[in-house]
Short mmCIF file of C-alpha atoms in Angstrom, two decimals:
data_model
loop_
_atom_site.label_atom_id
_atom_site.label_comp_id
_atom_site.label_asym_id
_atom_site.label_seq_id
_atom_site.Cartn_x
_atom_site.Cartn_y
_atom_site.Cartn_z
CA UNK A 1 7.12 123.47 46.35
CA UNK A 2 4.85 127.13 45.53
CA UNK A 3 6.11 129.94 43.95
CA UNK A 4 5.40 133.64 44.09
CA UNK A 5 5.77 136.76 41.98
CA UNK A 6 4.32 139.76 43.78
CA UNK A 7 2.94 143.21 42.02
CA UNK A 8 0.73 146.28 42.08
CA UNK A 9 3.93 148.31 43.66
CA UNK A 10 4.76 151.70 42.93
CA UNK A 11 4.89 155.71 43.84
CA UNK A 12 2.13 157.63 46.27
CA UNK A 13 1.86 160.36 47.87
CA UNK A 14 0.81 160.12 51.64
CA UNK A 15 -2.52 159.22 52.00
CA UNK A 16 -2.98 157.67 48.78
CA UNK A 17 -3.77 154.48 48.32
CA UNK A 18 -2.33 150.78 46.72
CA UNK A 19 -3.02 146.80 45.58
CA UNK A 20 -0.03 144.75 46.35
CA UNK A 21 -1.36 141.30 44.65
CA UNK A 22 0.35 137.64 44.78
CA UNK A 23 0.02 135.62 42.32
CA UNK A 24 0.30 131.25 43.94
CA UNK A 25 1.03 128.97 42.15
CA UNK A 26 -1.23 125.90 44.07
CA UNK A 27 -1.33 127.48 46.98
CA UNK A 28 -4.50 126.45 47.86
CA UNK A 29 -3.81 122.74 48.34
CA UNK A 30 0.24 123.13 49.10
CA UNK A 31 0.33 125.67 52.04
CA UNK A 32 -0.75 127.02 55.41
CA UNK A 33 -0.46 130.50 54.96
CA UNK A 34 0.39 133.34 52.77
CA UNK A 35 2.16 136.06 54.77
CA UNK A 36 2.86 140.18 53.36
CA UNK A 37 6.02 141.37 54.22
CA UNK A 38 8.05 144.25 53.93
CA UNK A 39 12.13 145.84 53.98
CA UNK A 40 13.65 148.69 54.20
CA UNK A 41 17.19 149.00 52.96
CA UNK A 42 19.08 148.23 56.80
CA UNK A 43 16.35 147.69 57.92
CA UNK A 44 15.02 143.95 59.79
CA UNK A 45 12.58 142.38 57.43
CA UNK A 46 9.45 142.96 59.99
CA UNK A 47 5.93 140.78 59.19
CA UNK A 48 2.71 142.84 57.53
CA UNK A 49 -0.30 140.75 58.88
CA UNK A 50 -0.73 137.92 56.24
CA UNK A 51 -4.72 134.60 55.76
CA UNK A 52 -4.51 130.86 56.73
CA UNK A 53 -5.37 129.23 53.25
CA UNK A 54 -8.20 127.65 53.87
CA UNK A 55 -10.22 129.27 56.60
CA UNK A 56 -9.40 132.44 55.20
CA UNK A 57 -8.74 134.28 58.20
CA UNK A 58 -6.01 136.71 58.09
CA UNK A 59 -3.87 138.41 60.95
CA UNK A 60 -1.91 141.30 61.42
CA UNK A 61 0.52 143.65 62.28
CA UNK A 62 -0.22 146.42 64.92
CA UNK A 63 0.93 149.53 62.22
CA UNK A 64 -1.08 147.57 59.82
CA UNK A 65 -4.41 147.05 61.97
CA UNK A 66 -6.71 149.19 60.48
CA UNK A 67 -5.34 150.27 56.98
CA UNK A 68 -4.59 147.66 55.27
CA UNK A 69 -6.67 144.25 54.28
CA UNK A 70 -5.97 140.82 53.48
CA UNK A 71 -7.59 138.91 50.90
CA UNK A 72 -7.81 135.87 48.68
CA UNK A 73 -8.93 134.64 45.67
CA UNK A 74 -9.04 130.86 45.86
CA UNK A 75 -9.62 130.18 42.07
CA UNK A 76 -7.29 132.58 40.27
CA UNK A 77 -4.27 131.72 43.13
CA UNK A 78 -3.80 135.08 44.16
CA UNK A 79 -3.37 137.03 47.71
CA UNK A 80 -3.96 140.83 47.98
CA UNK A 81 -2.85 143.40 50.39
CA UNK A 82 -4.61 146.54 49.70
CA UNK A 83 -2.77 148.88 51.41
CA UNK A 84 -4.16 152.79 52.11
CA UNK A 85 -4.32 155.68 54.38
CA UNK A 86 -0.54 155.10 52.88
CA UNK A 87 2.22 156.82 55.03
CA UNK A 88 6.20 157.79 53.87
CA UNK A 89 7.30 155.17 56.86
CA UNK A 90 4.99 152.75 54.74
CA UNK A 91 8.13 152.45 52.16
CA UNK A 92 9.72 149.31 51.54
CA UNK A 93 9.79 145.93 49.38
CA UNK A 94 6.95 144.34 50.60
CA UNK A 95 6.69 140.72 50.22
CA UNK A 96 4.54 137.73 49.49
CA UNK A 97 6.25 134.34 51.74
CA UNK A 98 3.98 130.31 52.06
CA UNK A 99 4.40 128.80 54.72
CA UNK A 100 3.91 124.64 54.34
CA UNK A 101 3.11 124.31 57.44
CA UNK A 102 3.95 124.78 61.56
CA UNK A 103 3.16 128.19 62.87
CA UNK A 104 1.89 131.27 60.61
CA UNK A 105 4.68 133.81 63.03
CA UNK A 106 7.56 135.21 62.72
CA UNK A 107 10.21 135.79 59.48
CA UNK A 108 10.37 131.94 59.50
CA UNK A 109 8.09 131.01 56.31
CA UNK A 110 9.70 128.72 53.32
CA UNK A 111 8.70 130.22 50.24
CA UNK A 112 9.52 133.80 48.84
CA UNK A 113 8.62 136.10 46.10
CA UNK A 114 11.06 138.67 44.78
CA UNK A 115 9.50 141.86 46.18
CA UNK A 116 7.62 144.11 44.58
CA UNK A 117 8.42 148.27 46.01
CA UNK A 118 6.32 150.67 47.42
CA UNK A 119 7.24 154.46 47.60
CA UNK A 120 4.94 157.04 50.24
CA UNK A 121 5.22 160.50 49.84
CA UNK A 122 4.91 163.72 52.40
#
């Protein structure tokens, strides 16, 4: 079982930056990828992007391309989401999740963290 804990959320003005962290227990050996997702109350959860843990290859949703960067530190069992040029529409609860096998796409991930809130004011 993979345990995930997000941190780093907070409030920031539009144009600012935040770095979210995802502490993932033993993820290097047990997971295929770690994904980042976000959700606004009343709306469906959506993918932001993710990282294949073996190769370090990353992928991003169109809304994140050019502004967000996902990275990992295997020695620390950490995955990061660097968010720059934040917009009010980025306001959401952000989650990281682990996929053990199968496609690293969609929302069908195996383990989820509790989330960290990001609020971007205009």
